Amino acid sequence: MPTKIEKDAVSGRDTTGHEWDGIKELDTPLPKWWLYTFYACIGIAFVIFFLYPSIPYGPGYWHGVLGYSQRKMVDAEVAKLTAIRKVSLDKIGSLSFEQIKADPQLLEVAMTDGRITFAENCQPCHGAGGGGHIGYPALAAGSWLWGGTLDDIQQTVTHGIRSGDDDARNSAMPHFGADGLLKPAEIQQVADFVWSNFYGHKTEGQDTSAGAKIFAENCIACHGENGEGNRVVGAPRLNSHIHLYGDARETIVAQVTLPRQGVMPNWNHRLDPATIKAVTLYVHALGGGE
Amino acid sequence: MSRISKVESRLRTEQDAVQDHLYANRLRIYPKSVRGKVRTIKWAILIACLTIYYVLPWVRWYRGPNQPGQAVLLDLSTERFYFFGLELWPQDIWLLAGILIMAAVSLFLVTSLMGRVWCGYTCPQTVWTDLFMWIEREIEGDRNERMTRDAAPLNADTIWKKFLKHGIWLTIAFWTGGAWIMYFVDAPTVTVDFWIGDAATPVYVFTGLFTLTTYGLAGWAREQVCTYMCPWPRFQAAMLDDQSFTVTYQAWRGEPRARGKRVEGAPTAGDCVDCSLCVTVCPTGIDIRDGIQLECINCGLCMDACDHVMERTGQAKGLITWDTLARQAAKKLGKHEPIRFLRPRTLIYVSALTIAVIGLTTALLTRSTLGLSVLRDRAPLFVPLADGSLRNGYTLKIVNKSQTNGAFDLSISGLPDAKLAVAEGDPTPSSTVHVLGSSDEVKTFRLLVTARPAALTDGSQPVDFILRDTATGAQTVYHSVFMGPVGYSGGAH
Ligand code: SF4
Ligand code: SF4
């Protein structure tokens, strides 16, 4: 309770009775228009309550007489954007890759669409930015199993690899160990050869001629004389610094004994052709495109 | 009792009545017109300010084909600010902040030297209020006539005059609101669009809003804005000291005030004849003889009023004048006190202002119209390739703030034999790539850098991206890093 209310000599007004370090405050009345402004604001608040969704009650809420709904607005916005997108997507679907690349604006739409599609569908296996994982090719590196031109990529994405689709890319490496085509010792020899000659882990004085002979008899049909691979049958390149299942010698042994056969889904049942084209352009631009 | 004194006594009663209440009625102020030196200066400044405000949006400035042709334009839709030959991007917003800081420090400086001259002469609230009061005076007559009219019952003449006054006020307010919009959109275009109903909704909304605020603030609220709404009077005391020039009533000379003729050799009466003319001309309705007060906007109109009185009574002019508290105190004692413009306070403001001006000018003059920023890919951090080399991906933004299309050479230093390729472009890598950057645009693209760094002991090494304008030779550098597996050395097994 302020107790030291006094009359200020200059203005003739009362003070509030509060004092801070000798500074006293005048009890100046608020102008009436200020008060009425407050009342007007309160009044306006009620008008807004009436017009817009406001008071919740039991099972629902007051919707307001204007029928304002942010959800409806979002739906309308989404519909509007979908219509705009459709124009570009139709164009992407009907034009050739060269035509799309010649139109910077359309290319930007395609790349954005491709990026989002990739993140939603491809990233779990191929990694963000196509960095790849063990068993899943690094798309950004350009060490393609089945080819890295735009058309190759489009074909692979559409129909998949060993996916069961009629036009899927299919190939099967023989089970050299499991089916008894090569003896365990022979498998070790061929692994030595591949590991030292193609993977680059040479040991001084090592004799790999036995393995070389086995390789020449069994493997060069698909993997090539110099281990360069063959894209027609999806045979991986062996004379490389990067390998689908890693750099260890044991992976060669395991693969020759009972090969893993990677599967990629055919995306034509899930993505429309235009979207597949967009994601193809994106994958092509990750760094490995040819 | 005359009409006027009746009104005055009613005002007095109102004033007394408010003392006991929580809320106060507004005291109506009927400022009397005044002529004089100060008034002339005030008119000149008013005309200059309003001319600049209304005319500036119509000044044209050629910037090239398909470029906005308005000298001053704050184009929010394309995020460009144009001031004659200067074009600012959102990235340059700190320049605008610097200009505002400069404005604030200038205001502090001026206030510490001359009190609230900003309030009295150039504040938009004062300028438009002054204009509106002039219109009111021209239509409804001067103070006495207006007071009589307001005290009398309504009649046809009053209704017509009030109608005319508000009509003109609203027209000016509308013009003011419209001119405001023209700083944000092309003036000739929006003028036409506005009337044929083609302008954007915000144009109508803001024109309406500023029409109402101008009409309300200059026509109705007036001194209430200065006294109750504006924060400036609240902290101006922090800039003032006893060496600041303010409009001052020289009490040592004027007191004791007394009405009537001054008789030679009768020293009892001071120079103030207590005519109250200084109060009646004051746009905030206060008595300057009470000393410096919150409501006083330092307009100096009371000086003009009093000078007339002094002239008529044959006394020296300048009973109300510009002076400092220190000099007044000295004069009272019959001493002389020099004018001190240079004091620690003003020197601090001046040096702050100098630093700001030098800083801003340097920044403006050395401001580059070419910019490069490089964002490294975060996933994958790097890509090992079949031949043992490494590839890193970067997203580059080339900012071309100039009005000409540019051709640029991009190269990298610190990474011998690095090969660059634009991801979506020509896949054959080379040591330099050519990029085109359209005028007034940011170009974004992904760049793939392939190299065999000799040693990546901790998995990364610094590299510099160098962007060179092939026409002007201007160059900008961005520091980044190239990454690979820890311990990588040239990709040999
Ligand atoms: S007291 Fe004088 S200077 Fe201050 S606002 Fe009134 S007329 Fe202007
Ligand atoms: S105008 Fe001058 S003489 Fe008249 S009351 Fe004011 S200070 Fe005194």
PDB file of N, CA, C and O and ligand atoms in Angstrom, chain B residues 247 278 281-288 295-303, ligand 1:
ATOM      1  N   VAL B 247      14.020  25.476 -26.507  1.00  0.00           N
ATOM      2  CA  VAL B 247      13.182  26.666 -26.432  1.00  0.00           C
ATOM      3  C   VAL B 247      12.995  26.989 -24.947  1.00  0.00           C
ATOM      4  O   VAL B 247      12.545  26.157 -24.175  1.00  0.00           O
ATOM      5  N   CYS B 278       1.842  32.936 -25.756  1.00  0.00           N
ATOM      6  CA  CYS B 278       2.707  31.782 -25.976  1.00  0.00           C
ATOM      7  C   CYS B 278       1.949  30.480 -25.746  1.00  0.00           C
ATOM      8  O   CYS B 278       2.220  29.468 -26.390  1.00  0.00           O
ATOM      9  N   VAL B 281      -0.640  29.790 -28.852  1.00  0.00           N
ATOM     10  CA  VAL B 281      -0.108  29.337 -30.141  1.00  0.00           C
ATOM     11  C   VAL B 281       0.485  27.929 -30.051  1.00  0.00           C
ATOM     12  O   VAL B 281       0.756  27.293 -31.059  1.00  0.00           O
ATOM     13  N   CYS B 282       0.677  27.433 -28.833  1.00  0.00           N
ATOM     14  CA  CYS B 282       1.413  26.181 -28.673  1.00  0.00           C
ATOM     15  C   CYS B 282       0.592  24.996 -29.201  1.00  0.00           C
ATOM     16  O   CYS B 282      -0.529  24.790 -28.782  1.00  0.00           O
ATOM     17  N   PRO B 283       1.155  24.224 -30.136  1.00  0.00           N
ATOM     18  CA  PRO B 283       0.403  23.093 -30.689  1.00  0.00           C
ATOM     19  C   PRO B 283       0.168  21.966 -29.671  1.00  0.00           C
ATOM     20  O   PRO B 283      -0.675  21.114 -29.903  1.00  0.00           O
ATOM     21  N   THR B 284       0.892  21.970 -28.552  1.00  0.00           N
ATOM     22  CA  THR B 284       0.605  20.949 -27.553  1.00  0.00           C
ATOM     23  C   THR B 284      -0.102  21.551 -26.335  1.00  0.00           C
ATOM     24  O   THR B 284      -0.348  20.866 -25.359  1.00  0.00           O
ATOM     25  N   GLY B 285      -0.394  22.840 -26.407  1.00  0.00           N
ATOM     26  CA  GLY B 285      -1.236  23.457 -25.400  1.00  0.00           C
ATOM     27  C   GLY B 285      -0.583  23.653 -24.040  1.00  0.00           C
ATOM     28  O   GLY B 285      -1.272  23.662 -23.016  1.00  0.00           O
ATOM     29  N   ILE B 286       0.753  23.802 -24.016  1.00  0.00           N
ATOM     30  CA  ILE B 286       1.391  23.955 -22.712  1.00  0.00           C
ATOM     31  C   ILE B 286       1.932  25.364 -22.523  1.00  0.00           C
ATOM     32  O   ILE B 286       1.952  26.164 -23.453  1.00  0.00           O
ATOM     33  N   ASP B 287       2.374  25.637 -21.321  1.00  0.00           N
ATOM     34  CA  ASP B 287       2.915  26.938 -20.969  1.00  0.00           C
ATOM     35  C   ASP B 287       4.427  26.802 -20.837  1.00  0.00           C
ATOM     36  O   ASP B 287       4.921  26.187 -19.898  1.00  0.00           O
ATOM     37  N   ILE B 288       5.166  27.387 -21.793  1.00  0.00           N
ATOM     38  CA  ILE B 288       6.620  27.238 -21.809  1.00  0.00           C
ATOM     39  C   ILE B 288       7.229  27.882 -20.569  1.00  0.00           C
ATOM     40  O   ILE B 288       8.339  27.547 -20.163  1.00  0.00           O
ATOM     41  N   GLU B 295       5.874  17.520 -22.824  1.00  0.00           N
ATOM     42  CA  GLU B 295       4.997  17.785 -23.967  1.00  0.00           C
ATOM     43  C   GLU B 295       5.630  18.703 -25.006  1.00  0.00           C
ATOM     44  O   GLU B 295       5.203  18.733 -26.152  1.00  0.00           O
ATOM     45  N   CYS B 296       6.616  19.485 -24.631  1.00  0.00           N
ATOM     46  CA  CYS B 296       7.167  20.499 -25.538  1.00  0.00           C
ATOM     47  C   CYS B 296       7.933  19.829 -26.678  1.00  0.00           C
ATOM     48  O   CYS B 296       8.876  19.074 -26.456  1.00  0.00           O
ATOM     49  N   ILE B 297       7.524  20.122 -27.919  1.00  0.00           N
ATOM     50  CA  ILE B 297       8.207  19.518 -29.060  1.00  0.00           C
ATOM     51  C   ILE B 297       9.265  20.448 -29.646  1.00  0.00           C
ATOM     52  O   ILE B 297       9.790  20.203 -30.715  1.00  0.00           O
ATOM     53  N   ASN B 298       9.555  21.533 -28.927  1.00  0.00           N
ATOM     54  CA  ASN B 298      10.653  22.405 -29.342  1.00  0.00           C
ATOM     55  C   ASN B 298      10.400  23.061 -30.700  1.00  0.00           C
ATOM     56  O   ASN B 298      11.334  23.242 -31.470  1.00  0.00           O
ATOM     57  N   CYS B 299       9.133  23.390 -30.984  1.00  0.00           N
ATOM     58  CA  CYS B 299       8.843  23.918 -32.305  1.00  0.00           C
ATOM     59  C   CYS B 299       9.171  25.400 -32.404  1.00  0.00           C
ATOM     60  O   CYS B 299       9.356  25.936 -33.489  1.00  0.00           O
ATOM     61  N   GLY B 300       9.206  26.097 -31.275  1.00  0.00           N
ATOM     62  CA  GLY B 300       9.604  27.499 -31.279  1.00  0.00           C
ATOM     63  C   GLY B 300       8.515  28.474 -31.684  1.00  0.00           C
ATOM     64  O   GLY B 300       8.778  29.667 -31.838  1.00  0.00           O
ATOM     65  N   LEU B 301       7.285  27.987 -31.857  1.00  0.00           N
ATOM     66  CA  LEU B 301       6.215  28.916 -32.259  1.00  0.00           C
ATOM     67  C   LEU B 301       5.947  29.947 -31.161  1.00  0.00           C
ATOM     68  O   LEU B 301       5.582  31.092 -31.439  1.00  0.00           O
ATOM     69  N   CYS B 302       6.146  29.544 -29.896  1.00  0.00           N
ATOM     70  CA  CYS B 302       5.941  30.482 -28.789  1.00  0.00           C
ATOM     71  C   CYS B 302       6.957  31.630 -28.855  1.00  0.00           C
ATOM     72  O   CYS B 302       6.690  32.737 -28.395  1.00  0.00           O
ATOM     73  N   MET B 303       8.144  31.349 -29.464  1.00  0.00           N
ATOM     74  CA  MET B 303       9.134  32.424 -29.631  1.00  0.00           C
ATOM     75  C   MET B 303       8.591  33.509 -30.543  1.00  0.00           C
ATOM     76  O   MET B 303       8.671  34.703 -30.227  1.00  0.00           O
TER      77      MET B 303
HETATM   78  S1  SF4 C   1       6.072  25.346 -25.630  1.00  0.00           S
HETATM   79 FE1  SF4 C   1       6.718  26.485 -27.433  1.00  0.00          FE
HETATM   80  S2  SF4 C   1       8.296  25.231 -28.363  1.00  0.00           S
HETATM   81 FE2  SF4 C   1       7.208  23.962 -26.920  1.00  0.00          FE
HETATM   82  S3  SF4 C   1       5.654  22.950 -28.157  1.00  0.00           S
HETATM   83 FE3  SF4 C   1       4.707  24.766 -27.275  1.00  0.00          FE
HETATM   84  S4  SF4 C   1       5.014  26.333 -28.837  1.00  0.00           S
HETATM   85 FE4  SF4 C   1       6.382  24.682 -29.341  1.00  0.00          FE
END
